[in-house]
Tab-separated table of C-alpha atoms in Angstrom:
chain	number	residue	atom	x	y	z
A	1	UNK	CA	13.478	1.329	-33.188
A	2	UNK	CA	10.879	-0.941	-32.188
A	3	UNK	CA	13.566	-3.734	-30.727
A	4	UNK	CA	14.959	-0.716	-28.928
A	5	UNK	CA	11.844	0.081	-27.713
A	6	UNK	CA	11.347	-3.429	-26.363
A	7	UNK	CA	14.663	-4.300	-24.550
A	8	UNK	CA	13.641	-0.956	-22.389
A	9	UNK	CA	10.490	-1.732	-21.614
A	10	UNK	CA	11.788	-5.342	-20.545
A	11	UNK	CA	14.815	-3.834	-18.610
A	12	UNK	CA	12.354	-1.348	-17.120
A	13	UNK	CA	9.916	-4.016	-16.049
A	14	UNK	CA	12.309	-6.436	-14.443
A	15	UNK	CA	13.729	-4.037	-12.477
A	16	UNK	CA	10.477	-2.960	-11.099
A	17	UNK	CA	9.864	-6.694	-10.193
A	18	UNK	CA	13.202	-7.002	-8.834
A	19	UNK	CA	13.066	-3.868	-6.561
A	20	UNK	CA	10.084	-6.375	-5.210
A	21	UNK	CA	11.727	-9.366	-5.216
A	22	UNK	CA	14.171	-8.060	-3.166
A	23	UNK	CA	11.555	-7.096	-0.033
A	24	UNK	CA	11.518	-9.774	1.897
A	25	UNK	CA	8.940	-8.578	3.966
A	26	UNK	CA	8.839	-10.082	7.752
A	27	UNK	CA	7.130	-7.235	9.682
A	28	UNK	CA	5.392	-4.332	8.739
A	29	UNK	CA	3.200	-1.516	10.189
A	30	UNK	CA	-0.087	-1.268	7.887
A	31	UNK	CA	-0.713	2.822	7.451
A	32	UNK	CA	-3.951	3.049	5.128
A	33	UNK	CA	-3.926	6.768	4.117
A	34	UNK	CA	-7.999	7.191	2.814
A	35	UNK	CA	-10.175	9.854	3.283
A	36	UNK	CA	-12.445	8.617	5.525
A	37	UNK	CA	-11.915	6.577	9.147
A	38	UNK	CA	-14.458	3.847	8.324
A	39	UNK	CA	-11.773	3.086	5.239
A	40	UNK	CA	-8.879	3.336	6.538
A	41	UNK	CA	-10.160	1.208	9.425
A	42	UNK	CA	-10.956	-1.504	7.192
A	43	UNK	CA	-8.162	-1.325	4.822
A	44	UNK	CA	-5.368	-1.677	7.616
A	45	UNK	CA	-7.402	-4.433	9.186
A	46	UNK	CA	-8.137	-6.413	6.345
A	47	UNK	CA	-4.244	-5.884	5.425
A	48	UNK	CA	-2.652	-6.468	8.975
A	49	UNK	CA	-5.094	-9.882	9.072
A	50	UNK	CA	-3.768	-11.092	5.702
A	51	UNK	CA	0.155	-10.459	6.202
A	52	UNK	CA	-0.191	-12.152	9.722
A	53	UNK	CA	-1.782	-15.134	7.778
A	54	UNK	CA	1.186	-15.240	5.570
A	55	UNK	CA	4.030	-15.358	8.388
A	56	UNK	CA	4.635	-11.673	8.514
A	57	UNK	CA	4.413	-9.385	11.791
A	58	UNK	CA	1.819	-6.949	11.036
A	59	UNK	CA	0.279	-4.219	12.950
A	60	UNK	CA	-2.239	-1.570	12.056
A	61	UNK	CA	-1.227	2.082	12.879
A	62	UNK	CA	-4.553	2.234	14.393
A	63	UNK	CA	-3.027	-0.188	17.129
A	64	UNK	CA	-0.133	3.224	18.035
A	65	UNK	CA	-2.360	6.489	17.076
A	66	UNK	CA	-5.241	7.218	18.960
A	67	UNK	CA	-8.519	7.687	17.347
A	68	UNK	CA	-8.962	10.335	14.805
A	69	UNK	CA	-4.639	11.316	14.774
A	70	UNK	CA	-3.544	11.676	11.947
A	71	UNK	CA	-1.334	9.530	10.160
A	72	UNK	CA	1.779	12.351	9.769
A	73	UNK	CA	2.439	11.741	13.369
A	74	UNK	CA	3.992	8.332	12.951
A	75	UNK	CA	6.976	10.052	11.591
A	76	UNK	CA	7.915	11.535	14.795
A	77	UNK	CA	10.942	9.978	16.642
A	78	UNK	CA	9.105	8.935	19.987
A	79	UNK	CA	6.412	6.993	17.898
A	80	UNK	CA	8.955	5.110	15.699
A	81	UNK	CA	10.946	4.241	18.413
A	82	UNK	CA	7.848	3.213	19.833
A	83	UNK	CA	7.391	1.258	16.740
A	84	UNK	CA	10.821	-0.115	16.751
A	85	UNK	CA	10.585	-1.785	20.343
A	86	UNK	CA	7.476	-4.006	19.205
A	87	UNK	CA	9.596	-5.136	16.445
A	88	UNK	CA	8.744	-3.642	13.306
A	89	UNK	CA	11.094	-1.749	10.810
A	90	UNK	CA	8.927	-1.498	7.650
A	91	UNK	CA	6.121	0.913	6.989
A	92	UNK	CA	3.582	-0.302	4.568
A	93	UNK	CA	1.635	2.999	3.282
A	94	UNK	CA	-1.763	2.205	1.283
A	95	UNK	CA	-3.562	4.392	-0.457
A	96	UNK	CA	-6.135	4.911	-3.637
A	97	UNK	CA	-4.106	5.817	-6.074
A	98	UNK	CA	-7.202	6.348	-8.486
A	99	UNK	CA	-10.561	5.012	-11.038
A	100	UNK	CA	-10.886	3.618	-14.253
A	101	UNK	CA	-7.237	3.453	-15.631
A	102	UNK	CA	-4.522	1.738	-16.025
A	103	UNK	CA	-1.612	3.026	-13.166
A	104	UNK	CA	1.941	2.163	-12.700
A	105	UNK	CA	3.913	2.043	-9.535
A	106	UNK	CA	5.415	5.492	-8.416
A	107	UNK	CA	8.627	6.965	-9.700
A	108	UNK	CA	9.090	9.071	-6.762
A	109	UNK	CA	10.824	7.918	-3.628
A	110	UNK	CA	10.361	10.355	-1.031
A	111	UNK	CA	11.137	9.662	2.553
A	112	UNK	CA	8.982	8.617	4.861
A	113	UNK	CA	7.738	11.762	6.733
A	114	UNK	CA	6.905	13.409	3.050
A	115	UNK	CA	5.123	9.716	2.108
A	116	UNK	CA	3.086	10.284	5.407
A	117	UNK	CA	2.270	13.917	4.973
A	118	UNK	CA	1.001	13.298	1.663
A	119	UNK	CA	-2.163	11.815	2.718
A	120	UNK	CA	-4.844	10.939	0.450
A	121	UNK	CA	-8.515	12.536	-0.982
A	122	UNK	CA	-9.682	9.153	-2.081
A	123	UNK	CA	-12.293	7.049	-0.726
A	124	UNK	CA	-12.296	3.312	-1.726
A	125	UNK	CA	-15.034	3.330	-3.707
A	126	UNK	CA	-16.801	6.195	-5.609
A	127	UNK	CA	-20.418	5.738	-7.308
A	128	UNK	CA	-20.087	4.888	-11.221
A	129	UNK	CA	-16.587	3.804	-10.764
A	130	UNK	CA	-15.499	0.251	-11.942
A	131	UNK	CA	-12.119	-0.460	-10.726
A	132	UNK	CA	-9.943	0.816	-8.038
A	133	UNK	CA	-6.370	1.206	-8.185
A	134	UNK	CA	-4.689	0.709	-4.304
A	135	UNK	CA	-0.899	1.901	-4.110
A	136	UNK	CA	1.553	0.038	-1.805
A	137	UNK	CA	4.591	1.768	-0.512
A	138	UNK	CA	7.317	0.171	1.757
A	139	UNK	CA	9.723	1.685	3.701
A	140	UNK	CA	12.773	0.682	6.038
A	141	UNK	CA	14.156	2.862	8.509
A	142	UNK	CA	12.450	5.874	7.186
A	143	UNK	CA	13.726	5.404	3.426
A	144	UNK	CA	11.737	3.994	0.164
A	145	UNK	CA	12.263	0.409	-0.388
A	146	UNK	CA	9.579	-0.200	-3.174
A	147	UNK	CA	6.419	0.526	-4.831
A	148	UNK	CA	3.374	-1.815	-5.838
A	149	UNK	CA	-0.115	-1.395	-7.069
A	150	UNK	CA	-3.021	-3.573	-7.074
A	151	UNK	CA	-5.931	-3.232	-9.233
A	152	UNK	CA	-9.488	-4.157	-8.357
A	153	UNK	CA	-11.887	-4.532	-11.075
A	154	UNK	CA	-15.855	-5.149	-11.793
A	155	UNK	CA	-16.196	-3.166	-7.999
A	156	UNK	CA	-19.925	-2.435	-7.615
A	157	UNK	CA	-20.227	-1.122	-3.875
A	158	UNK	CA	-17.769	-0.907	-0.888
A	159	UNK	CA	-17.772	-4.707	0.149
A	160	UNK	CA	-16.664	-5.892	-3.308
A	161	UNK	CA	-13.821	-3.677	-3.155
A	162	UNK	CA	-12.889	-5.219	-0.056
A	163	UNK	CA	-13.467	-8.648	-0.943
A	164	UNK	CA	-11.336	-8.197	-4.203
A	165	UNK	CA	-8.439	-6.715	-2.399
A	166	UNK	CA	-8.443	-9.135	0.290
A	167	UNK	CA	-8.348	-12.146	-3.416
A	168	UNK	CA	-5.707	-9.824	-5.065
A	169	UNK	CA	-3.095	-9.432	-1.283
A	170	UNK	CA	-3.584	-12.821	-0.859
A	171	UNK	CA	-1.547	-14.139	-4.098
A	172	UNK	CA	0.733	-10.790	-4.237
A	173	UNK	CA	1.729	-11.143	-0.171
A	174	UNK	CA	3.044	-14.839	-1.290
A	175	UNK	CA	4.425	-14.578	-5.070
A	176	UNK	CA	6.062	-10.523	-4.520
A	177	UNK	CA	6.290	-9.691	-0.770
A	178	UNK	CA	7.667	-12.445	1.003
């Protein structure tokens, strides 16, 4: 039972890490879905800067919604097309997916209107919290292409969150992503 056990946790596993491997990511508009605008701001930034860095287009959505929209309205046809013309065919959806534990990518793979209407009740950091778990989710012309999560750990205040995501993109972007 236990070898069982084993081969489908290690068929499980590498086919999480190939639905990665297969992303290839070259462009991507950076959606941060956080609670509040002062987050989201950074996230997307911080995100956009790093995967330009690496050799992939990036764009925050703060660059097509105007200030204070919210993020559902990048599923509407006039602002993807929008989206399309600059180049970019992959959404890149980051949220908090939660504190304290241990997470695993998403088994869902919704589409990407329900993805953006999903929106999020997480800040990036909460007082008396130790890690942070950020959720990555790509999609291609509107359909799920994968899931990944990144864990930030020994997070003390806002900036440290920040400055450990920024350490943790940095090696995923070039080892998963690309």
């Amino acid at each position: 039972m236990k070898i069982f056990l084993a081969i489908i946790s290690v068929v499980l596993l590498s086919c999480a890490n190939a639905q990665l491997s297969e992303l290839n990511l070259n462009n991507a508009l950076v959606v941060g879905q956080l609670d509040k605008p002062e987050d989201r701001f950074s996230v997307e930034i911080n995100v956009s800067e790093l995967l330009s860095n690496n050799g992939v287009k990036a764009m925050p959505s703060l660059n097509v919604l105007k200030l204070g929209s919210n993020s559902e309205n990048l599923g509407t046809d006039s602002i993807q097309k929008m989206v399309q013309s600059k180049g970019i065919d992959t959404y890149l959806i980051i949220n908090v997916r939660g504190y304290d534990k241990k997470f695993k990518p998403t088994t869902r793979k919704d589409n990407l209107q329900i993805a953006l209407a999903a929106g999020s009740l997480f800040p990036i950091y909460r007082e008396e919290v130790t890690s942070v778990t950020f959720e990555f989710l790509f999609y291609k012309n509107g359909e799920f292409l994968a899931a990944d999560i990144v864990r930030c750990k020994n997070v003390s205040n806002r900036d440290s969150v920040l400055k450990k995501l920024r350490k943790a993109l940095e090696k995923r972007i070039v080892k998963s992503w690309k």
